[in-house]
XYZ file of C-alpha atoms in Angstrom:
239
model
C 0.000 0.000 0.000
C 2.707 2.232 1.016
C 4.358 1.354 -2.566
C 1.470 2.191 -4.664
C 1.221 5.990 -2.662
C 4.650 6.682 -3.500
C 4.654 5.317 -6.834
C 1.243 8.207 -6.934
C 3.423 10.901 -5.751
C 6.490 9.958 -8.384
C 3.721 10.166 -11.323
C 2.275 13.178 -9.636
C 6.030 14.695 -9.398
C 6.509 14.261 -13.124
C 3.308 15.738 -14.040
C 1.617 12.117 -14.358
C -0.938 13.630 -12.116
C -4.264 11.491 -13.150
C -2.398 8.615 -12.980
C -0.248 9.732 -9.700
C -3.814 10.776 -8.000
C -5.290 7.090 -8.836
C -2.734 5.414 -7.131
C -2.537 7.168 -3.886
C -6.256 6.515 -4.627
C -5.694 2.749 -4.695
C -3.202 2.347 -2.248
C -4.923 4.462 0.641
C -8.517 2.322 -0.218
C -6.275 -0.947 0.262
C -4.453 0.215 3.594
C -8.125 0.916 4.648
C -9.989 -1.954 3.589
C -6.664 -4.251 5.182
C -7.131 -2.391 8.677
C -10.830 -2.916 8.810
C -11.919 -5.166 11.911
C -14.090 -6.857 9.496
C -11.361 -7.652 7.375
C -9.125 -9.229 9.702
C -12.135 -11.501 11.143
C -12.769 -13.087 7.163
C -9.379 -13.563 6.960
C -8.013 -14.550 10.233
C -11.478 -16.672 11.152
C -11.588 -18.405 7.718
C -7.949 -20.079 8.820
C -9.262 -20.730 12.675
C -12.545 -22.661 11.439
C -10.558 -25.292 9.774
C -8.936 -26.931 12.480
C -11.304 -25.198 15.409
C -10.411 -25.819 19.151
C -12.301 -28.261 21.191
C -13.621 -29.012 24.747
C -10.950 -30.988 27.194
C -13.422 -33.991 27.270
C -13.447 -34.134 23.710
C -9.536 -34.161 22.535
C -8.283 -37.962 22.587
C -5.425 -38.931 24.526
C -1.609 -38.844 23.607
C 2.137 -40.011 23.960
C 2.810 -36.288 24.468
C 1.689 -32.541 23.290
C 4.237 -31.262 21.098
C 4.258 -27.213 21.456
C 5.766 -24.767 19.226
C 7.798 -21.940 19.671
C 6.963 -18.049 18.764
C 4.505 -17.817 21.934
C 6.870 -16.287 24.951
C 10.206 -14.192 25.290
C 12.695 -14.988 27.759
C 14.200 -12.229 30.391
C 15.587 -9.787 28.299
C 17.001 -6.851 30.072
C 15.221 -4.706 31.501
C 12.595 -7.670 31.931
C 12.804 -9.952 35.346
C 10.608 -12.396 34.096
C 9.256 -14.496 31.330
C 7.449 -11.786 28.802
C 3.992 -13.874 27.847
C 3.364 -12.904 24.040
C -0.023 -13.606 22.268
C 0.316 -16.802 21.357
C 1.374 -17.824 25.164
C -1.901 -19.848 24.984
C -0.122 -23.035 23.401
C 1.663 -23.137 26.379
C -0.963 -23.210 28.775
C -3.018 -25.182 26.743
C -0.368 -27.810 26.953
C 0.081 -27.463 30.517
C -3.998 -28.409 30.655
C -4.069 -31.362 28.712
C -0.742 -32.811 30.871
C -3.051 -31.519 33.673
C -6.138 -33.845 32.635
C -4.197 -36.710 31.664
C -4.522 -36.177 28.025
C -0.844 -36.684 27.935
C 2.124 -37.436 29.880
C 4.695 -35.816 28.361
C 5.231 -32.296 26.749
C 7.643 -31.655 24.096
C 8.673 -28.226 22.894
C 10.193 -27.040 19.605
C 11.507 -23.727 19.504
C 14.685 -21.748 18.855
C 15.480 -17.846 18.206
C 15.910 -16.097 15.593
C 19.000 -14.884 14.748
C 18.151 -11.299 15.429
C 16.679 -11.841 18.792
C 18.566 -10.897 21.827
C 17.465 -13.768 24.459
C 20.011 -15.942 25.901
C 18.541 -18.856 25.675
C 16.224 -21.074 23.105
C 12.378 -19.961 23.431
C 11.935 -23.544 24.312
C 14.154 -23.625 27.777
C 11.903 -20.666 28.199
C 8.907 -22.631 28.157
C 10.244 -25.475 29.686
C 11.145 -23.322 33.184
C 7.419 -21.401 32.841
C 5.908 -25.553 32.313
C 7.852 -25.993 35.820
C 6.671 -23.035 37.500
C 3.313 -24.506 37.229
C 4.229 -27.876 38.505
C 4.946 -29.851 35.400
C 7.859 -32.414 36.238
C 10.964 -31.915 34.687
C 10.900 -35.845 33.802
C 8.180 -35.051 31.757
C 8.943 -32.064 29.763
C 11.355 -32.492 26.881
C 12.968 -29.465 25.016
C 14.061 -28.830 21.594
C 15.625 -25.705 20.591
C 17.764 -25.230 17.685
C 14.599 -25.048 15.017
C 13.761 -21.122 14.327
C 10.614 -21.951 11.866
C 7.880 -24.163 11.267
C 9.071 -26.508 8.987
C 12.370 -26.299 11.228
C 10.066 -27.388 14.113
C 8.793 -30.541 11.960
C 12.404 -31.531 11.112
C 13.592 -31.326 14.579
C 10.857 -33.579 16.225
C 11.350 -35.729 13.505
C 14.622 -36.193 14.206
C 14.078 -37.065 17.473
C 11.334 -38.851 17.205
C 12.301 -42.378 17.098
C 14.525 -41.973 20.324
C 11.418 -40.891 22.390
C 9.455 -43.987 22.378
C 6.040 -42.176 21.618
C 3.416 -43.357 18.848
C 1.687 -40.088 19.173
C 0.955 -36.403 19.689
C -1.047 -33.790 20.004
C -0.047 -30.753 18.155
C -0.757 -27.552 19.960
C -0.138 -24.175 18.065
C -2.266 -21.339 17.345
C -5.568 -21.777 15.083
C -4.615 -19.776 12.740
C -1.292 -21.481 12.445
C -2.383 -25.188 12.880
C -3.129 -25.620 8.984
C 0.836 -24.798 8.073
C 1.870 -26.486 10.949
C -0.183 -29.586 10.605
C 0.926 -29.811 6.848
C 4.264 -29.982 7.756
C 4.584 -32.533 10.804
C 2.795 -34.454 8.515
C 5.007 -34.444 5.557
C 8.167 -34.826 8.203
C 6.005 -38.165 8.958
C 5.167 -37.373 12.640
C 1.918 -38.578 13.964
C -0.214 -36.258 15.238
C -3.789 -34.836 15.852
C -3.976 -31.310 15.397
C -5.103 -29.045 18.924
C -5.880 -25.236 18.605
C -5.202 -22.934 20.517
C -4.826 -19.145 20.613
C -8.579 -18.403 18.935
C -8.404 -14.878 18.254
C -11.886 -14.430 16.110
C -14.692 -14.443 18.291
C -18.240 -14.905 17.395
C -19.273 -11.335 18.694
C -21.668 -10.033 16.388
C -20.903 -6.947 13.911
C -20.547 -3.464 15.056
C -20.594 -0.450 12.678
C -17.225 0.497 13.582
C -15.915 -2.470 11.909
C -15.782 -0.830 9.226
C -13.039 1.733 10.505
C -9.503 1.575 10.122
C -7.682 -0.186 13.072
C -3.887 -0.593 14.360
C -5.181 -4.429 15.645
C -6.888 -5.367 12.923
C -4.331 -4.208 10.397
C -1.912 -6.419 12.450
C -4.384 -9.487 12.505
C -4.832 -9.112 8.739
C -0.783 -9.323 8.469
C -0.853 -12.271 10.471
C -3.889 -13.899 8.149
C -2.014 -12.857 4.659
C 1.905 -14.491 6.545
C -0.078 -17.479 6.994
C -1.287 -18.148 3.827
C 2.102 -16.672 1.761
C 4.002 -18.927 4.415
C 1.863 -22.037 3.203
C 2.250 -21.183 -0.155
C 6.072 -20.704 0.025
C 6.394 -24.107 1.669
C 4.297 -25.486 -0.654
C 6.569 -24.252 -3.489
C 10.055 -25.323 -1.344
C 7.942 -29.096 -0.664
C 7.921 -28.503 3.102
C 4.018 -29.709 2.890
């Protein structure tokens, strides 16, 4: 969006003006119609619906819940503690199926990035937060050198065999669960898909929905990285 306004004001500079004014046009309607609440619900809900979360009673039991990273930050100066980011719901998700039984083991994939400053993998992270809350450190196994998704199928892949387990519940945010299912799956790890993180609510339609939005400009970013992300994999034959 921000391309096609300053490709409008380079027309408009060389006297291009019609053709300047139409794309600042363009470019300013898409930024608006991107940042629109409603917007960001199509997008975002139409990837949540397909693998949708379900009640505790209903999820069948597992070897052990395999979580992935990009859900907390470590103590990064000034921080004391564990920073809890939006998608800190996988891990408390995972700490309530080990709590009802569903499984007795949790295993967690995630690295850093190279850019980020932490001192330690996301997944040590996780695994002292998992303790905090009374999960046994016999039962929680880390995993930390994988920095993406299909990095996070690879690495449990890898370990797989060595773990003694015949199955898992994957736990990952809704709106992440279809790339992430696709590739555990083609890294030939067996397991049943377990949302978490439901951001799209059924509240019903407000007028204001239709206004531009910091949130919902940031929850349609997340809905288009999704879908670009399966694509990409798709095209490298990481699904």
């Amino acid at each position: 969006c921000i391309g096609l306004m300053l490709l409008g004001l380079v027309l408009m500079a060389v006297r291009l003006r019609r053709s300047g004014v139409g794309f600042v046009v363009l470019g300013t309607a898409l930024l608006w119609v991107a940042a629109m609440p409603v917007t960001a619900r199509v997008l975002l809900g139409s990837l949540e619906r397909q693998y949708p979360p379900a009640a505790m009673s209903s999820i069948p039991s597992a070897d052990a819940a395999i979580v992935l990273g990009g859900a907390v930050s470590g103590p990064v100066p000034p921080r004391q503690t564990v920073e809890l980011g939006e998608a800190s719901d996988r891990v408390y998700h995972a700490f309530e199926l080990f709590s009802a039984g569903k499984v007795r083991a949790i295993l967690i994939s995630g690295g850093n990035l190279p850019w980020f400053t932490a001192t330690e993998p996301e997944a040590e992270t996780i695994r002292k937060l998992l303790r905090s809350w009374g999960v046994p450190d016999e039962a929680i196994i880390t995993a930390g050198t994988s920095r993406t998704t299909a990095e996070n199928a690879r690495e449990i892949a890898a370990l797989w065999p060595s773990l003694g387990f015949s199955s898992a519940l994957l736990v990952t945010s809704a709106s992440h669960m279809p790339r992430a299912l696709a590739s555990f799956q083609k890294a030939g790890v067996p397991v049943t898909p377990s949302s978490a993180d439901i951001r799209v609510v059924d509240d019903p339609l407000d007028p204001l929905d239709i206004l531009p939005d910091a949130g919902a400009l940031g929850a349609t970013g997340d809905a288009m990285k999704e879908r670009i992300g399966y694509l990409v994999y798709w095209m490298r034959g990481d699904l």
